[in-house]
Every structure is written in structure tokens, then in C-alpha cells.
Coordinates of C-alpha atoms in Angstrom, one line a residue:
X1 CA 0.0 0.0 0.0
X2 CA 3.2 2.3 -0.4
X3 CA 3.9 2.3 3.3
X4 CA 6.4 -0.4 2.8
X5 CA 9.8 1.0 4.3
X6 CA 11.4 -1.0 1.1
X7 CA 10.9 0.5 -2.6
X8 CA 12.4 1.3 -5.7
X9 CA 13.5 4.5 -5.4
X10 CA 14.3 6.0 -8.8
X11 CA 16.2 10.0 -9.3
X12 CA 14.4 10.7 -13.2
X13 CA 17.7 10.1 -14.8
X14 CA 19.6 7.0 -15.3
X15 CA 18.0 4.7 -12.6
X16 CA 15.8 1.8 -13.8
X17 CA 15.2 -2.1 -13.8
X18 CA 15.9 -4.2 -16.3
X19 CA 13.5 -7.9 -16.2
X20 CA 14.6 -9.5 -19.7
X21 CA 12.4 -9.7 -22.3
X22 CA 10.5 -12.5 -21.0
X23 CA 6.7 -11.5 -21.6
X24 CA 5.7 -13.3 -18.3
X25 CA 2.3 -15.0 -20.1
X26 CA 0.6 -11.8 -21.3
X27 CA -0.6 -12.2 -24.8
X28 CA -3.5 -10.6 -25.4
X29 CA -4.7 -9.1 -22.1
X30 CA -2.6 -7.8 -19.2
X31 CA -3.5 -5.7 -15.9
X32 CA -0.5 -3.6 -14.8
X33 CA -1.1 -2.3 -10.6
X34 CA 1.9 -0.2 -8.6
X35 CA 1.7 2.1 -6.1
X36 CA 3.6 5.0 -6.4
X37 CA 4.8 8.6 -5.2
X38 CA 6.2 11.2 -7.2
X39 CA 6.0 15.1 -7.8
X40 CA 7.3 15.4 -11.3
X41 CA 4.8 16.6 -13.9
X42 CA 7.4 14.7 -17.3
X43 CA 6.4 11.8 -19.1
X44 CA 7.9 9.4 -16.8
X45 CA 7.1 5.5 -17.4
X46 CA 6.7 3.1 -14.3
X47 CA 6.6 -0.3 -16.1
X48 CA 7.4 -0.9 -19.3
X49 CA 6.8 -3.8 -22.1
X50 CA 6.2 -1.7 -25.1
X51 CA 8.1 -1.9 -28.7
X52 CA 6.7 0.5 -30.9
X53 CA 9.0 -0.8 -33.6
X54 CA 7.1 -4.0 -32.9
X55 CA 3.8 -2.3 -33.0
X56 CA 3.2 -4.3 -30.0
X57 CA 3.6 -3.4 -25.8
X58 CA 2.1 -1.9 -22.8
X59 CA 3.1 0.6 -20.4
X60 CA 2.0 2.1 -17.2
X61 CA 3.7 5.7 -16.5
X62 CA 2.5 9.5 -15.8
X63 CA 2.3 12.5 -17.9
X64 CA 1.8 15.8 -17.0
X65 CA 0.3 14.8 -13.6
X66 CA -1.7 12.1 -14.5
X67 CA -1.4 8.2 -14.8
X68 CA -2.0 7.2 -17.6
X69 CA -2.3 3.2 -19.3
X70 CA -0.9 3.2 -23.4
X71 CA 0.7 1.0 -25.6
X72 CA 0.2 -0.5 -29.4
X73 CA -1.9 -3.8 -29.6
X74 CA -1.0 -4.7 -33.5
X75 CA -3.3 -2.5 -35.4
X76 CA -0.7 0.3 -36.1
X77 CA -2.3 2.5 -34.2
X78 CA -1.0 4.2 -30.5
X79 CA -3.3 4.2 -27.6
X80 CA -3.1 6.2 -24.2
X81 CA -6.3 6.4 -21.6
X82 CA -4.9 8.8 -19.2
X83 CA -6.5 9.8 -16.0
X84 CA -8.1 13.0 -15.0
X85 CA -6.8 12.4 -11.3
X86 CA -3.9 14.1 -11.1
X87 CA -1.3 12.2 -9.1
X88 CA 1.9 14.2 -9.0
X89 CA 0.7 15.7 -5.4
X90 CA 3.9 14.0 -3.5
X91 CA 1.5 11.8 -1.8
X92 CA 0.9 7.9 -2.4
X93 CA -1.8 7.0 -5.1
X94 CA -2.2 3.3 -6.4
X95 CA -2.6 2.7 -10.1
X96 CA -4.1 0.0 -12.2
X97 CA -3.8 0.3 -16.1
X98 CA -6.1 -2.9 -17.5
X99 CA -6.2 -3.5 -21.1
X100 CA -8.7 -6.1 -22.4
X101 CA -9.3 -6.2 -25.6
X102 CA -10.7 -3.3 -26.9
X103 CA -11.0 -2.2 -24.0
X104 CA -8.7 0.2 -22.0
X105 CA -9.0 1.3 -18.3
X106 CA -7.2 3.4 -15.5
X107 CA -7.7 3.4 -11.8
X108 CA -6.7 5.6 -9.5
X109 CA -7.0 4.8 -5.5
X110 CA -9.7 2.0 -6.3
X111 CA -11.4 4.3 -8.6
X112 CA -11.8 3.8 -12.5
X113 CA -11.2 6.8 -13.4
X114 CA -10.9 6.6 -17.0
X115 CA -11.9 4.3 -20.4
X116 CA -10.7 4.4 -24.0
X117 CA -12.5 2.2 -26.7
X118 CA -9.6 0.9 -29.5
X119 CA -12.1 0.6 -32.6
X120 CA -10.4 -2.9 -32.6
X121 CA -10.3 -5.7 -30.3
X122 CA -6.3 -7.1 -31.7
X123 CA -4.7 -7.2 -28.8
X124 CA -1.1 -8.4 -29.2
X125 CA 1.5 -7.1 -26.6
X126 CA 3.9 -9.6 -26.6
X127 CA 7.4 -8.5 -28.2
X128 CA 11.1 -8.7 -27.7
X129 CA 11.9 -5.6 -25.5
X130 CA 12.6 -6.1 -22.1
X131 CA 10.3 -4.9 -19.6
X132 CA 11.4 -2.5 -17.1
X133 CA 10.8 -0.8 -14.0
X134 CA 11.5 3.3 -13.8
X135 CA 12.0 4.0 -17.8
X136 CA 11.5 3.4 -21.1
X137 CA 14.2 1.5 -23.1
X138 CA 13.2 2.6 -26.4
X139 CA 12.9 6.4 -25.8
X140 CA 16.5 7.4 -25.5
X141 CA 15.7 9.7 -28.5
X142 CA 12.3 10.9 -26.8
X143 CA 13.7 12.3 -23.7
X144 CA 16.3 10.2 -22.2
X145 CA 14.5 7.4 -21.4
X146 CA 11.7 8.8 -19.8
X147 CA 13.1 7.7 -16.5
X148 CA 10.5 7.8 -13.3
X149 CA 11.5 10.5 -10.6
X150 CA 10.1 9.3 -7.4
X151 CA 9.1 5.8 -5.3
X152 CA 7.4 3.1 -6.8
X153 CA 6.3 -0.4 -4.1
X154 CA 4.4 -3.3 -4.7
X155 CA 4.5 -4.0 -8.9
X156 CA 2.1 -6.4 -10.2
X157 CA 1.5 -7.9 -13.7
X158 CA -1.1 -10.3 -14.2
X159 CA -1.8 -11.7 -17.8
X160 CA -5.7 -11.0 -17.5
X161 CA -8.0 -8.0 -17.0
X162 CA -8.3 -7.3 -12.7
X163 CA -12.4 -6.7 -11.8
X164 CA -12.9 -4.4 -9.1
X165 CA -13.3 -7.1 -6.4
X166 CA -9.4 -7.8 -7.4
X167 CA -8.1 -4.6 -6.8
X168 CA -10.1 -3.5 -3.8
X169 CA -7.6 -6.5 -2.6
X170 CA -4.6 -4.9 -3.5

């Protein structure tokens, strides 16, 4: 619940974790929950798994404030449902990004806060990036990586789409 005396603790620069490419059984559907702390209003990417090369990935991060669940699912097309909380308060806020589908979702705090419809339902996210904790591998040309500044605690990936009753549990 981010009261956990043990986190990642990342500075917005160079820090991040790398966790191979594996894809860790998400195909088609993944729900990506972390609790995290930060007061940084960049683009700034908690977990990553996303290869737009690929045209295939996921990531949960926060831009401008707000938390926000994006990624490409195979259709060449770019997706981001981002939330209207804004989270960047210092303070800690839990965050679920769920995408089933055609179907897109961000919680905030055990709210949903936000949905995007994809006019398809191709959902491929596997590819041969690693994912990673704290930054995006790919965007070295897109602002350095778009490293997190700030704490994140308790990461979870699970390779189906979390229902309320899930993440009041988390």
C-alpha cells in the first residue's frame, strides 16, 4: 500500500530495472497495478513492455500529472487512456492500467477513473523488448528514457483483466 519502508526509489535520470524480455504469459490481455509517489509533472514511465517498432507493448507511466495506461496492440495505431486524477501531489496513489481487448482502463485509488474504446479488439502485446521498471528503453531519442522520478512499491503484472473485487484487494 506504499507504506512499505522498502521501494524502488528512482532520481528521473539514469535509474531503472531491467526484467529481460520474457513476456511473463501476457498475450492478449494484461492488468499492470503499482503504487507510487512522485512530484514530477514529465512523461515518466513506471513499467514498461512496449516496442513501438514491434507495434506491439504496454506501459503504465504519468504525464503531465496524471497516470495514464498506453501501448500498441497490433493495429498500427497508438493508444493512451490517461487519468483525470492528477497524481503528482507527493503523496501515495495506487494505479491499475487494465487492457482487455478493446478495452482500455485506468484506476486511480480503487477508482476507474478513465476508459478508452480501441475501434479494434487485436490485442497483441507480446514483443522482444525487455520490460522494465523506472523507464523506457526505447525512448532514448524521446527524452532520455523517460526515466521515473520518485518511489514506486508493490508491482504487479497479471496476464488477465483485474475486476474491481481484485483490486479493492490490492
Amino acid at each position: 500500500d506504499g507504506n512499505d519502508p522498502v521501494c524502488y526509489q528512482f532520481n528521473g535520470e539514469d535509474a531503472y530495472v531491467d526484467l529481460s524480455s520474457d513476456d511473463r504469459g501476457v498475450v492478449d490481455q494484461v492488468s499492470v497495478s503499482a503504487w507510487v509517489k512522485t512530484t514530477d509533472d514529465k512523461r515518466q514511465f513506471i513499467v514498461c513492455k512496449y516496442y513501438s517498432e514491434e507495434d506491439k507493448g504496454y506501459f503504465l507511466a504519468v504525464d503531465d500529472g496524471k497516470a495514464l495506461i498506453g501501448g500498441r496492440n497490433g493495429s498500427g495505431a497508438f493508444f493512451q487512456c490517461y487519468s483525470s486524477a492528477v497524481i503528482n501531489d507527493g503523496k501515495w496513489h495506487h494505479l491499475v492500467g487494465i487492457i482487455d481487448g478493446n478495452n482500455w482502463e485506468i484506476w486511480v485509488d480503487c477508482s476507474l477513473d478513465n476508459t478508452l474504446q480501441s475501434p479494434n479488439a487485436t490485442t497483441l502485446l507480446t514483443n522482444s523488448h525487455p520490460m522494465t521498471i523506472g523507464n523506457w528503453p526505447e525512448g532514448e531519442g524521446l527524452g532520455n528514457g523517460r526515466f521515473f522520478n520518485g518511489l514506486i512499491d508493490e508491482i504487479r503484472v497479471y496476464n488477465k483483466p483485474l475486476v474491481m473485487d481484485d483490486i479493492l484487494l490490492l
